Amino acid sequence: MPGKRMGNQVQWESQVHNIADGDQMSLDAVSPYLLRRQPDVSQNRTVNIKPLKAAPPPKLPSNAGSNLTAYIKAKFGNSCYKEESFSRWWRSYFSLEDEMLMDNNTGCSRSISDVYIVGVKKCATDAIRDLMAIHPYIMYSRTRTQEIHFYDRHFDEGYGWYRRQFGFSKEWQVVLEKTPQTFSFPEDAPRKMAELNPQTKIIMILCDPVVRAISDYVHELKVKSYKKINPPYYRINRQSFELSVFKEPGKVDVDNELINMGMYSKHMKRWLEYFPKTQIHVVDGNDFKLDPVSEIQKIEIFLGLPNFLQKSHLEFRPPKLFCVTFPNSRCPRTKKKGREHPEVPYEVLNKLYEFYRPYDNELQHLLNKTFSWMR
């Protein structure tokens, strides 16, 4: 059963004992939230515990959304990185190296995320992250693997390792992270995240669970990441989608992550157990596809940020791609996006929609929201 797939099980207390490369610290002695933003301790033997006090952000210039020079000044001028870092940051899809740091980096530290896009995989989480990362007040620095996967793959590496995966930021910046697997796996991810930073803002984008499963199947056929994951909670039959999602004729394989991830209400209940609804923003994937700017503006409001993204910043290019036109031009990498889906028999689709119906009804009740695929 999915509930048994807990991955790397390590007690949180052991993470705290390893925060500063050997320093001993009791979980009772300090709130994990106060450890969220600390000076880099990789070379030190002590941890400077301090309360969090968000400094006010610099005023956003009125022309930051239309003038490149003003934008770079707003994004990097008061940050930990040099303004000339912009070109490399943009070309590399948001990578920031330590060599780009300001000579005077007073007030800079590595901080874990304030905002976490937890999922859902194959529902446009990359697009949401990329558009959010443009905001002058948001700090996003891509890791070598793009996604950190702390809670499902690297939890036993400890808090210190986790924090070192982030770039440097100042207290007024909103630190963004995205690992879409976190929505459904591991099942104790909400508890771990709440213990580390109970004020984390959670963003979820949900889409048609049947279409999502097909898209995930096509994705895994291509990248084959399911072969590297232990335990093997994906079961991919290369012959067909149908053979992957049914254990036997008519019986849906609920232990297969292709199916499990789309059982949205099941996972949503766990997140609501540890985070209030006021800290969770849920996006309808179809609404985002039709009007991404409006949906990003809703996220900006949710985060308490001034609206930045404008319709003039995006351009639609057939058949189904939105390209960014500001601060510089960039389109999604087509090798990874828009892969053709296989034809799935109607009776297979119908069985899957019937399977998901109780979960959809429960989700509708939990969030008091009717999603596009339910209409």
mmCIF file of N, CA, C and O in Angstrom, residues 14 48 71 78 116 118 158 186 259 265 306 332 334 350-351 373:
data_model
loop_
_atom_site.group_PDB
_atom_site.id
_atom_site.type_symbol
_atom_site.label_atom_id
_atom_site.label_comp_id
_atom_site.label_asym_id
_atom_site.label_seq_id
_atom_site.Cartn_x
_atom_site.Cartn_y
_atom_site.Cartn_z
ATOM 1 N N SER A 14 17.807 13.556 14.946
ATOM 2 C CA SER A 14 19.150 13.276 14.443
ATOM 3 C C SER A 14 19.603 14.330 13.463
ATOM 4 O O SER A 14 20.793 14.581 13.313
ATOM 5 N N ASN A 48 24.670 30.400 15.409
ATOM 6 C CA ASN A 48 24.156 31.638 15.976
ATOM 7 C C ASN A 48 22.643 31.645 15.861
ATOM 8 O O ASN A 48 22.085 31.883 14.803
ATOM 9 N N TYR A 71 14.887 46.707 -14.077
ATOM 10 C CA TYR A 71 14.590 45.376 -13.555
ATOM 11 C C TYR A 71 15.828 44.763 -12.904
ATOM 12 O O TYR A 71 15.762 44.226 -11.792
ATOM 13 N N ASN A 78 20.005 45.176 -4.748
ATOM 14 C CA ASN A 78 19.997 45.123 -3.288
ATOM 15 C C ASN A 78 20.116 43.696 -2.769
ATOM 16 O O ASN A 78 19.807 43.419 -1.610
ATOM 17 N N TYR A 116 7.242 26.835 -1.078
ATOM 18 C CA TYR A 116 7.598 25.524 -1.618
ATOM 19 C C TYR A 116 6.499 25.065 -2.575
ATOM 20 O O TYR A 116 5.356 24.898 -2.185
ATOM 21 N N VAL A 118 5.076 22.155 -3.998
ATOM 22 C CA VAL A 118 5.155 20.730 -3.661
ATOM 23 C C VAL A 118 4.613 19.836 -4.769
ATOM 24 O O VAL A 118 4.778 18.613 -4.727
ATOM 25 N N GLY A 158 20.818 15.520 6.396
ATOM 26 C CA GLY A 158 20.727 16.486 7.479
ATOM 27 C C GLY A 158 20.377 17.892 7.044
ATOM 28 O O GLY A 158 20.431 18.254 5.864
ATOM 29 N N PRO A 186 7.633 11.647 0.281
ATOM 30 C CA PRO A 186 7.156 10.638 1.219
ATOM 31 C C PRO A 186 5.925 11.129 1.978
ATOM 32 O O PRO A 186 5.674 12.327 2.056
ATOM 33 N N ILE A 259 -0.752 6.360 -10.599
ATOM 34 C CA ILE A 259 -2.121 6.478 -10.111
ATOM 35 C C ILE A 259 -2.175 7.185 -8.768
ATOM 36 O O ILE A 259 -2.991 8.092 -8.546
ATOM 37 N N SER A 265 -7.154 14.078 -2.967
ATOM 38 C CA SER A 265 -7.722 14.314 -1.642
ATOM 39 C C SER A 265 -6.980 13.533 -0.564
ATOM 40 O O SER A 265 -6.820 14.011 0.566
ATOM 41 N N PRO A 306 4.019 42.634 -4.242
ATOM 42 C CA PRO A 306 3.393 43.508 -5.241
ATOM 43 C C PRO A 306 3.282 42.773 -6.574
ATOM 44 O O PRO A 306 4.186 42.008 -6.948
ATOM 45 N N PRO A 332 9.905 27.667 -23.472
ATOM 46 C CA PRO A 332 10.147 26.366 -22.830
ATOM 47 C C PRO A 332 10.966 25.460 -23.730
ATOM 48 O O PRO A 332 10.869 25.527 -24.962
ATOM 49 N N THR A 334 11.502 22.612 -25.742
ATOM 50 C CA THR A 334 10.509 21.733 -26.374
ATOM 51 C C THR A 334 10.856 20.252 -26.272
ATOM 52 O O THR A 334 9.984 19.406 -26.399
ATOM 53 N N ASN A 350 -12.356 5.841 -19.220
ATOM 54 C CA ASN A 350 -13.591 5.856 -18.444
ATOM 55 C C ASN A 350 -13.398 5.171 -17.088
ATOM 56 O O ASN A 350 -13.873 5.664 -16.052
ATOM 57 N N LYS A 351 -12.700 4.025 -17.071
ATOM 58 C CA LYS A 351 -12.441 3.317 -15.818
ATOM 59 C C LYS A 351 -11.614 4.177 -14.862
ATOM 60 O O LYS A 351 -11.853 4.189 -13.642
ATOM 61 N N TRP A 373 -11.635 19.815 -14.442
ATOM 62 C CA TRP A 373 -11.903 18.476 -14.966
ATOM 63 C C TRP A 373 -13.135 17.833 -14.306
ATOM 64 O O TRP A 373 -13.599 16.805 -14.733
#
